[in-house]
Amino acid sequence: MDVYEILEKFPEQFNYEEIKKDLSSCKGIVFCGMGGSGIVGSFASRWLEHRGYDKPLVVVKDYTLPKFVDKDFLVICISYSGNTEETLSNFQEAVSRGIKPICITSGGKLKELAEKEGCEVYEIPKGYQPRFALGFMLSKLLNLLGVYQEELEDAKENLQENLSKIKDTAKRLSEKLYNYVPIIYATPLTSHIAERWKGQINENAKTPAYYTVLPEMHHNEVMGWSNPLLRSKFSYIIMFDEKDHHRVKLRVDITKKILEDLGVVPGILKGEGNSYLARSLYLLHIADWLSVYLAELYGYNPFDIKIIDRIKRELSNA
Ligand code: F6R
């Protein structure tokens, strides 16, 4: 499949399954994973928090688990390849603390180790690059965490029905971002989306990109705008969700106004859909298309990840 076919079929990666876990007895949930697999944990953590889950949610993108994670925590290890050393390290550390992590993977060492330890493994289709299999991993995870059938199906339909709008927005914004370093300003309810935007632009379009989150950025980042020589090297996107705190939404308006007063026109984006899940996936999918259009403008192959592969190779030989 070429990249466009994969993206056209993205909504089909989401499917309802009856695999819900009983979350009542665990002290909290730890999501482990890196890059295209790690974003799945960031997304699920935000979504659970928004729907009112009231225990600690920890996203680990490092070799070690926090000290407070003990056998009463639910640990979920997500690695598309199953061979990511940070996630394997998290798995081993969890096992050494008496935890049996749940694993989401297409195979690799993670599957092997998990089966040996008698852990639950949820397998997803092979043959993709991890970041293009986000839907399979996220769908599995949301089902494990108890997404409602209507909620998931509505979010999937929302993507299908809005596909041409998503593509048009992505095309327009790719032209805006071309030849600039993209800067994404997000809100607490869209920070996981901004993380995905950054990753997709980095990996698919071979472009540096950065994101920062309101309200914190109003206490530092904004001063960088004072420098006209440097601020003109960036192109700005502001994204938010309709359910963000009302003071955060006011801050979005102020951010836009100040940038416009400085002669900078930011792209403003709000997710569309009936639920937080639907709106998040809508915004997230814009980045998938945008990053591929941007790759096309620069003449890059979106699948090429030579530098990431080199780092993994050097580490495995060390
Ligand atoms: C490659 C990609 C990377 C990987 C990351 C972790 O497509 O998106 O960000 O996701 O290097 O590898 P996995 O996902 O196999 O654990």
mmCIF file of C-alpha atoms and ligand atoms in Angstrom:
data_model
loop_
_atom_site.group_PDB
_atom_site.id
_atom_site.type_symbol
_atom_site.label_atom_id
_atom_site.label_comp_id
_atom_site.label_asym_id
_atom_site.label_seq_id
_atom_site.Cartn_x
_atom_site.Cartn_y
_atom_site.Cartn_z
ATOM 1 C CA MET A 1 0.000 0.000 0.000
ATOM 2 C CA ASP A 2 1.295 3.481 -0.714
ATOM 3 C CA VAL A 3 1.094 6.141 1.948
ATOM 4 C CA TYR A 4 -2.100 7.690 0.567
ATOM 5 C CA GLU A 5 -3.890 4.329 0.581
ATOM 6 C CA ILE A 6 -2.809 3.777 4.183
ATOM 7 C CA LEU A 7 -4.169 7.185 5.172
ATOM 8 C CA GLU A 8 -7.446 6.689 3.275
ATOM 9 C CA LYS A 9 -7.967 3.495 5.267
ATOM 10 C CA PHE A 10 -6.987 5.006 8.624
ATOM 11 C CA PRO A 11 -10.568 5.097 10.001
ATOM 12 C CA GLU A 12 -10.877 1.355 9.305
ATOM 13 C CA GLN A 13 -8.156 0.739 11.896
ATOM 14 C CA PHE A 14 -10.747 1.511 14.604
ATOM 15 C CA ASN A 15 -13.089 -1.290 15.600
ATOM 16 C CA TYR A 16 -15.121 -2.038 18.679
ATOM 17 C CA GLU A 17 -14.152 -5.227 20.555
ATOM 18 C CA GLU A 18 -15.427 -6.711 23.808
ATOM 19 C CA ILE A 19 -12.107 -6.796 25.664
ATOM 20 C CA LYS A 20 -12.779 -4.279 28.432
ATOM 21 C CA LYS A 21 -10.620 -4.695 31.560
ATOM 22 C CA ASP A 22 -11.914 -4.227 35.046
ATOM 23 C CA LEU A 23 -10.048 -1.089 36.146
ATOM 24 C CA SER A 24 -11.649 -0.860 39.585
ATOM 25 C CA SER A 25 -9.000 -2.727 41.535
ATOM 26 C CA CYS A 26 -5.820 -1.083 40.195
ATOM 27 C CA LYS A 27 -4.217 1.922 41.880
ATOM 28 C CA GLY A 28 -3.554 3.656 38.598
ATOM 29 C CA ILE A 29 -2.433 3.019 35.034
ATOM 30 C CA VAL A 30 1.027 3.306 33.501
ATOM 31 C CA PHE A 31 1.404 3.562 29.725
ATOM 32 C CA CYS A 32 4.847 2.707 28.316
ATOM 33 C CA GLY A 33 5.897 3.286 24.718
ATOM 34 C CA MET A 34 8.014 5.468 22.470
ATOM 35 C CA GLY A 35 7.418 7.523 19.300
ATOM 36 C CA GLY A 36 4.543 6.326 17.154
ATOM 37 C CA SER A 37 3.599 3.786 19.837
ATOM 38 C CA GLY A 38 4.158 6.184 22.734
ATOM 39 C CA ILE A 39 1.623 8.670 21.436
ATOM 40 C CA VAL A 40 -1.019 5.972 21.910
ATOM 41 C CA GLY A 41 -0.443 6.107 25.678
ATOM 42 C CA SER A 42 -0.456 9.932 25.726
ATOM 43 C CA PHE A 43 -3.751 9.915 23.850
ATOM 44 C CA ALA A 44 -5.409 7.291 26.046
ATOM 45 C CA SER A 45 -4.256 9.003 29.215
ATOM 46 C CA ARG A 46 -5.841 12.353 28.157
ATOM 47 C CA TRP A 47 -9.017 10.615 27.046
ATOM 48 C CA LEU A 48 -9.406 8.664 30.300
ATOM 49 C CA GLU A 49 -8.775 11.756 32.373
ATOM 50 C CA HIS A 50 -11.351 13.714 30.395
ATOM 51 C CA ARG A 51 -14.000 11.035 30.914
ATOM 52 C CA GLY A 52 -13.460 11.273 34.670
ATOM 53 C CA TYR A 53 -11.055 8.459 35.539
ATOM 54 C CA ASP A 54 -9.972 9.411 39.037
ATOM 55 C CA LYS A 55 -6.731 7.531 39.671
ATOM 56 C CA PRO A 56 -3.159 8.364 38.648
ATOM 57 C CA LEU A 57 -2.320 8.055 34.963
ATOM 58 C CA VAL A 58 1.359 7.934 34.124
ATOM 59 C CA VAL A 59 2.906 8.075 30.664
ATOM 60 C CA VAL A 60 6.469 6.713 30.588
ATOM 61 C CA LYS A 61 8.818 7.527 27.711
ATOM 62 C CA ASP A 62 12.041 6.503 29.356
ATOM 63 C CA TYR A 63 13.914 3.351 30.421
ATOM 64 C CA THR A 64 12.677 3.349 33.993
ATOM 65 C CA LEU A 65 9.334 3.275 35.750
ATOM 66 C CA PRO A 66 8.617 5.738 38.559
ATOM 67 C CA LYS A 67 9.465 4.281 41.991
ATOM 68 C CA PHE A 68 5.848 4.432 43.185
ATOM 69 C CA VAL A 69 4.679 1.964 40.518
ATOM 70 C CA ASP A 70 4.065 -1.260 42.400
ATOM 71 C CA LYS A 71 2.208 -4.504 41.744
ATOM 72 C CA ASP A 72 -1.187 -2.830 42.214
ATOM 73 C CA PHE A 73 -0.715 -0.644 39.137
ATOM 74 C CA LEU A 74 -1.870 -1.698 35.701
ATOM 75 C CA VAL A 75 1.090 -1.394 33.320
ATOM 76 C CA ILE A 76 0.458 -1.365 29.581
ATOM 77 C CA CYS A 77 3.449 -1.722 27.237
ATOM 78 C CA ILE A 78 2.877 -0.597 23.671
ATOM 79 C CA SER A 79 5.469 -1.203 20.972
ATOM 80 C CA TYR A 80 4.497 -1.786 17.372
ATOM 81 C CA SER A 81 7.701 -3.645 16.486
ATOM 82 C CA GLY A 82 8.020 -5.184 19.929
ATOM 83 C CA ASN A 83 11.734 -4.432 19.807
ATOM 84 C CA THR A 84 12.023 -0.948 21.285
ATOM 85 C CA GLU A 85 14.617 -1.106 24.042
ATOM 86 C CA GLU A 86 13.054 1.494 26.334
ATOM 87 C CA THR A 87 9.698 -0.346 26.298
ATOM 88 C CA LEU A 88 11.404 -3.717 26.782
ATOM 89 C CA SER A 89 13.214 -2.239 29.755
ATOM 90 C CA ASN A 90 9.867 -1.014 31.192
ATOM 91 C CA PHE A 91 8.419 -4.481 30.693
ATOM 92 C CA GLN A 92 11.312 -6.184 32.507
ATOM 93 C CA GLU A 93 11.235 -3.684 35.330
ATOM 94 C CA ALA A 94 7.486 -4.146 35.764
ATOM 95 C CA VAL A 95 7.923 -7.930 35.869
ATOM 96 C CA SER A 96 10.660 -7.545 38.487
ATOM 97 C CA ARG A 97 8.112 -5.645 40.636
ATOM 98 C CA GLY A 98 5.590 -8.492 40.390
ATOM 99 C CA ILE A 99 3.481 -6.850 37.659
ATOM 100 C CA LYS A 100 2.221 -8.667 34.579
ATOM 101 C CA PRO A 101 2.040 -5.903 31.972
ATOM 102 C CA ILE A 102 -0.560 -6.014 29.239
ATOM 103 C CA CYS A 103 1.216 -5.760 25.874
ATOM 104 C CA ILE A 104 0.049 -4.314 22.581
ATOM 105 C CA THR A 105 2.405 -5.222 19.735
ATOM 106 C CA SER A 106 2.705 -6.806 16.312
ATOM 107 C CA GLY A 107 5.353 -9.253 17.576
ATOM 108 C CA GLY A 108 9.078 -8.992 18.274
ATOM 109 C CA LYS A 109 10.811 -9.560 21.614
ATOM 110 C CA LEU A 110 7.979 -7.998 23.576
ATOM 111 C CA LYS A 111 5.568 -10.670 22.391
ATOM 112 C CA GLU A 112 8.111 -13.402 23.143
ATOM 113 C CA LEU A 113 8.861 -12.116 26.648
ATOM 114 C CA ALA A 114 5.222 -11.449 27.444
ATOM 115 C CA GLU A 115 4.195 -14.956 26.462
ATOM 116 C CA LYS A 116 7.039 -16.418 28.501
ATOM 117 C CA GLU A 117 5.889 -14.440 31.552
ATOM 118 C CA GLY A 118 2.240 -15.382 31.011
ATOM 119 C CA CYS A 119 1.162 -11.799 30.246
ATOM 120 C CA GLU A 120 -1.760 -10.843 28.045
ATOM 121 C CA VAL A 121 -0.681 -9.908 24.532
ATOM 122 C CA TYR A 122 -2.950 -8.040 22.111
ATOM 123 C CA GLU A 123 -1.581 -8.453 18.608
ATOM 124 C CA ILE A 124 -2.093 -5.978 15.844
ATOM 125 C CA PRO A 125 -1.458 -6.414 12.101
ATOM 126 C CA LYS A 126 2.143 -6.542 10.894
ATOM 127 C CA GLY A 127 3.570 -4.760 7.852
ATOM 128 C CA TYR A 128 3.152 -1.096 8.786
ATOM 129 C CA GLN A 129 5.555 1.516 10.045
ATOM 130 C CA PRO A 130 4.523 2.117 13.664
ATOM 131 C CA ARG A 131 3.242 5.657 13.185
ATOM 132 C CA PHE A 132 0.936 4.491 10.398
ATOM 133 C CA ALA A 133 -0.536 1.788 12.653
ATOM 134 C CA LEU A 134 -1.592 4.214 15.385
ATOM 135 C CA GLY A 135 -5.271 3.429 14.811
ATOM 136 C CA PHE A 136 -4.805 -0.308 15.389
ATOM 137 C CA MET A 137 -2.878 0.278 18.623
ATOM 138 C CA LEU A 138 -5.179 3.033 19.887
ATOM 139 C CA SER A 139 -8.326 1.106 19.031
ATOM 140 C CA LYS A 140 -7.035 -1.893 21.020
ATOM 141 C CA LEU A 141 -6.117 0.294 23.955
ATOM 142 C CA LEU A 142 -9.404 2.228 24.018
ATOM 143 C CA ASN A 143 -11.322 -1.054 23.909
ATOM 144 C CA LEU A 144 -9.253 -2.418 26.807
ATOM 145 C CA LEU A 145 -9.992 0.775 28.744
ATOM 146 C CA GLY A 146 -13.736 0.509 28.169
ATOM 147 C CA VAL A 147 -14.626 2.843 25.302
ATOM 148 C CA TYR A 148 -18.352 2.705 24.548
ATOM 149 C CA GLN A 149 -19.265 1.061 21.265
ATOM 150 C CA GLU A 150 -21.296 4.127 20.124
ATOM 151 C CA GLU A 151 -18.467 6.472 21.074
ATOM 152 C CA LEU A 152 -15.879 4.576 19.023
ATOM 153 C CA GLU A 153 -18.168 4.024 16.065
ATOM 154 C CA ASP A 154 -19.260 7.654 16.044
ATOM 155 C CA ALA A 155 -15.609 8.802 16.105
ATOM 156 C CA LYS A 156 -14.808 6.470 13.214
ATOM 157 C CA GLU A 157 -17.770 7.753 11.170
ATOM 158 C CA ASN A 158 -16.770 11.317 11.978
ATOM 159 C CA LEU A 159 -13.383 10.648 10.353
ATOM 160 C CA GLN A 160 -14.963 8.972 7.327
ATOM 161 C CA GLU A 161 -17.575 11.682 6.805
ATOM 162 C CA ASN A 162 -15.082 14.517 7.179
ATOM 163 C CA LEU A 163 -12.269 13.007 5.154
ATOM 164 C CA SER A 164 -12.344 15.549 2.337
ATOM 165 C CA LYS A 165 -12.520 18.440 4.821
ATOM 166 C CA ILE A 166 -9.588 16.978 6.773
ATOM 167 C CA LYS A 167 -7.571 16.606 3.575
ATOM 168 C CA ASP A 168 -8.394 20.146 2.405
ATOM 169 C CA THR A 169 -7.351 21.618 5.750
ATOM 170 C CA ALA A 170 -4.168 19.543 5.687
ATOM 171 C CA LYS A 171 -3.325 20.669 2.150
ATOM 172 C CA ARG A 172 -3.895 24.345 2.957
ATOM 173 C CA LEU A 173 -1.824 24.155 6.136
ATOM 174 C CA SER A 174 0.997 22.200 4.487
ATOM 175 C CA GLU A 175 1.395 25.147 2.098
ATOM 176 C CA LYS A 176 1.411 27.542 5.035
ATOM 177 C CA LEU A 177 4.078 25.535 6.865
ATOM 178 C CA TYR A 178 6.280 24.923 3.829
ATOM 179 C CA ASN A 179 9.721 26.522 4.244
ATOM 180 C CA TYR A 180 9.117 27.395 7.908
ATOM 181 C CA VAL A 181 9.675 25.599 11.188
ATOM 182 C CA PRO A 182 6.181 24.685 12.417
ATOM 183 C CA ILE A 183 5.335 25.759 15.953
ATOM 184 C CA ILE A 184 2.177 24.275 17.438
ATOM 185 C CA TYR A 185 0.451 25.950 20.341
ATOM 186 C CA ALA A 186 -1.860 23.527 22.094
ATOM 187 C CA THR A 187 -4.110 23.443 25.158
ATOM 188 C CA PRO A 188 -4.438 20.899 27.953
ATOM 189 C CA LEU A 189 -7.108 19.049 25.940
ATOM 190 C CA THR A 190 -5.053 19.039 22.732
ATOM 191 C CA SER A 191 -1.499 18.522 23.989
ATOM 192 C CA HIS A 192 -1.535 14.836 22.933
ATOM 193 C CA ILE A 193 -2.591 15.938 19.452
ATOM 194 C CA ALA A 194 0.194 18.502 19.236
ATOM 195 C CA GLU A 195 2.637 15.761 20.252
ATOM 196 C CA ARG A 196 1.403 13.673 17.315
ATOM 197 C CA TRP A 197 1.609 16.671 14.960
ATOM 198 C CA LYS A 198 5.224 17.222 15.921
ATOM 199 C CA GLY A 199 6.108 13.550 15.474
ATOM 200 C CA GLN A 200 4.366 13.214 12.121
ATOM 201 C CA ILE A 201 5.943 16.400 10.749
ATOM 202 C CA ASN A 202 9.380 15.286 12.014
ATOM 203 C CA GLU A 203 9.198 11.732 10.699
ATOM 204 C CA ASN A 204 7.160 12.069 7.506
ATOM 205 C CA ALA A 205 8.197 15.532 6.300
ATOM 206 C CA LYS A 206 11.787 15.451 7.731
ATOM 207 C CA THR A 207 11.135 18.840 9.279
ATOM 208 C CA PRO A 208 11.916 20.150 12.743
ATOM 209 C CA ALA A 209 8.717 21.125 14.578
ATOM 210 C CA TYR A 210 7.932 22.073 18.155
ATOM 211 C CA TYR A 211 4.905 22.378 20.368
ATOM 212 C CA THR A 212 4.134 24.012 23.645
ATOM 213 C CA VAL A 213 0.989 24.168 25.760
ATOM 214 C CA LEU A 214 -1.238 26.913 27.174
ATOM 215 C CA PRO A 215 -1.444 28.323 29.788
ATOM 216 C CA GLU A 216 2.227 27.652 30.614
ATOM 217 C CA MET A 217 3.464 29.167 27.340
ATOM 218 C CA HIS A 218 1.934 32.505 28.331
ATOM 219 C CA HIS A 219 4.569 32.686 31.036
ATOM 220 C CA ASN A 220 7.673 32.337 28.827
ATOM 221 C CA GLU A 221 7.298 31.334 25.147
ATOM 222 C CA VAL A 222 5.475 34.535 24.222
ATOM 223 C CA MET A 223 8.538 36.672 24.951
ATOM 224 C CA GLY A 224 10.328 34.980 22.056
ATOM 225 C CA TRP A 225 7.890 36.763 19.721
ATOM 226 C CA SER A 226 9.614 40.049 20.513
ATOM 227 C CA ASN A 227 12.443 39.068 18.176
ATOM 228 C CA PRO A 228 11.254 39.856 14.607
ATOM 229 C CA LEU A 229 14.277 38.291 12.952
ATOM 230 C CA LEU A 230 13.612 34.907 14.537
ATOM 231 C CA ARG A 231 9.817 34.871 14.800
ATOM 232 C CA SER A 232 9.596 35.141 11.007
ATOM 233 C CA LYS A 233 11.365 31.798 10.637
ATOM 234 C CA PHE A 234 8.415 29.930 12.157
ATOM 235 C CA SER A 235 4.874 29.255 11.048
ATOM 236 C CA TYR A 236 2.305 29.017 13.824
ATOM 237 C CA ILE A 237 -0.698 26.781 14.441
ATOM 238 C CA ILE A 238 -2.982 27.159 17.464
ATOM 239 C CA MET A 239 -5.245 24.234 18.357
ATOM 240 C CA PHE A 240 -7.863 23.829 21.058
ATOM 241 C CA ASP A 241 -10.903 21.786 22.028
ATOM 242 C CA GLU A 242 -14.341 23.249 22.704
ATOM 243 C CA LYS A 243 -14.259 21.678 26.190
ATOM 244 C CA ASP A 244 -11.008 23.360 27.222
ATOM 245 C CA HIS A 245 -11.244 25.511 30.387
ATOM 246 C CA HIS A 246 -12.962 28.830 29.553
ATOM 247 C CA ARG A 247 -9.873 30.803 30.673
ATOM 248 C CA VAL A 248 -7.724 28.663 28.356
ATOM 249 C CA LYS A 249 -10.055 29.497 25.461
ATOM 250 C CA LEU A 250 -9.761 33.182 26.330
ATOM 251 C CA ARG A 251 -5.991 32.712 26.218
ATOM 252 C CA VAL A 252 -6.302 31.182 22.732
ATOM 253 C CA ASP A 253 -8.041 34.376 21.551
ATOM 254 C CA ILE A 254 -5.415 36.587 23.186
ATOM 255 C CA THR A 255 -2.594 34.517 21.642
ATOM 256 C CA LYS A 256 -4.123 34.913 18.193
ATOM 257 C CA LYS A 257 -4.644 38.671 18.622
ATOM 258 C CA ILE A 258 -1.082 39.335 19.779
ATOM 259 C CA LEU A 259 0.413 37.298 16.936
ATOM 260 C CA GLU A 260 -1.767 39.158 14.433
ATOM 261 C CA ASP A 261 -0.689 42.486 15.905
ATOM 262 C CA LEU A 262 2.887 41.361 15.228
ATOM 263 C CA GLY A 263 1.993 40.663 11.601
ATOM 264 C CA VAL A 264 1.880 36.881 12.028
ATOM 265 C CA VAL A 265 -1.252 35.008 10.963
ATOM 266 C CA PRO A 266 -1.552 31.752 12.901
ATOM 267 C CA GLY A 267 -3.638 28.819 11.643
ATOM 268 C CA ILE A 268 -6.442 28.180 14.150
ATOM 269 C CA LEU A 269 -7.804 24.669 14.552
ATOM 270 C CA LYS A 270 -10.598 23.190 16.609
ATOM 271 C CA GLY A 271 -11.569 19.538 16.454
ATOM 272 C CA GLU A 272 -14.996 18.727 15.040
ATOM 273 C CA GLY A 273 -17.181 15.919 16.319
ATOM 274 C CA ASN A 274 -19.737 14.858 18.918
ATOM 275 C CA SER A 275 -17.306 13.662 21.560
ATOM 276 C CA TYR A 276 -13.838 14.470 22.842
ATOM 277 C CA LEU A 277 -12.627 11.259 21.213
ATOM 278 C CA ALA A 278 -14.124 12.196 17.840
ATOM 279 C CA ARG A 279 -12.728 15.723 18.002
ATOM 280 C CA SER A 280 -9.266 14.501 19.036
ATOM 281 C CA LEU A 281 -9.084 11.983 16.203
ATOM 282 C CA TYR A 282 -10.272 14.617 13.735
ATOM 283 C CA LEU A 283 -7.429 16.956 14.715
ATOM 284 C CA LEU A 284 -4.916 14.136 14.897
ATOM 285 C CA HIS A 285 -5.718 12.888 11.403
ATOM 286 C CA ILE A 286 -5.120 16.336 9.893
ATOM 287 C CA ALA A 287 -1.460 15.877 10.899
ATOM 288 C CA ASP A 288 -1.243 12.540 9.088
ATOM 289 C CA TRP A 289 -2.244 14.132 5.777
ATOM 290 C CA LEU A 290 -0.474 17.423 6.365
ATOM 291 C CA SER A 291 2.868 15.746 7.089
ATOM 292 C CA VAL A 292 2.616 13.657 3.934
ATOM 293 C CA TYR A 293 1.672 16.697 1.800
ATOM 294 C CA LEU A 294 4.583 18.561 3.351
ATOM 295 C CA ALA A 295 6.907 15.651 2.539
ATOM 296 C CA GLU A 296 5.682 15.874 -1.043
ATOM 297 C CA LEU A 297 6.397 19.634 -1.193
ATOM 298 C CA TYR A 298 9.966 19.026 0.019
ATOM 299 C CA GLY A 299 10.409 15.958 -2.176
ATOM 300 C CA TYR A 300 10.881 13.480 0.684
ATOM 301 C CA ASN A 301 9.691 9.905 1.031
ATOM 302 C CA PRO A 302 7.420 9.847 4.118
ATOM 303 C CA PHE A 303 8.440 6.252 4.873
ATOM 304 C CA ASP A 304 12.159 7.012 5.129
ATOM 305 C CA ILE A 305 13.345 7.003 8.760
ATOM 306 C CA LYS A 306 17.061 6.360 8.193
ATOM 307 C CA ILE A 307 18.317 8.375 11.157
ATOM 308 C CA ILE A 308 15.949 6.648 13.619
ATOM 309 C CA ASP A 309 17.035 3.274 12.220
ATOM 310 C CA ARG A 310 20.704 4.213 12.498
ATOM 311 C CA ILE A 311 20.326 5.156 16.164
ATOM 312 C CA LYS A 312 18.550 1.863 16.917
ATOM 313 C CA ARG A 313 21.267 -0.044 15.068
ATOM 314 C CA GLU A 314 24.118 1.706 16.866
ATOM 315 C CA LEU A 315 22.451 1.069 20.235
ATOM 316 C CA SER A 316 21.886 -2.589 19.468
ATOM 317 C CA ASN A 317 25.557 -3.012 18.532
ATOM 318 C CA ALA A 318 26.815 -1.204 21.650
HETATM 319 C C1 F6R B 1 8.470 4.699 13.188
HETATM 320 C C2 F6R B 1 7.995 5.463 14.308
HETATM 321 C C3 F6R B 1 8.828 5.537 15.522
HETATM 322 C C4 F6R B 1 8.605 4.296 16.389
HETATM 323 C C5 F6R B 1 9.484 4.315 17.631
HETATM 324 C C6 F6R B 1 9.208 3.144 18.570
HETATM 325 O O1 F6R B 1 7.402 4.576 12.266
HETATM 326 O O2 F6R B 1 6.919 6.023 14.227
HETATM 327 O O3 F6R B 1 8.497 6.719 16.222
HETATM 328 O O4 F6R B 1 7.245 4.226 16.763
HETATM 329 O O5 F6R B 1 10.816 4.304 17.245
HETATM 330 O O6 F6R B 1 9.165 1.932 17.881
HETATM 331 P P1 F6R B 1 7.964 0.928 18.140
HETATM 332 O O7 F6R B 1 6.724 1.704 17.796
HETATM 333 O O8 F6R B 1 8.184 -0.214 17.239
HETATM 334 O O9 F6R B 1 8.018 0.566 19.592
#
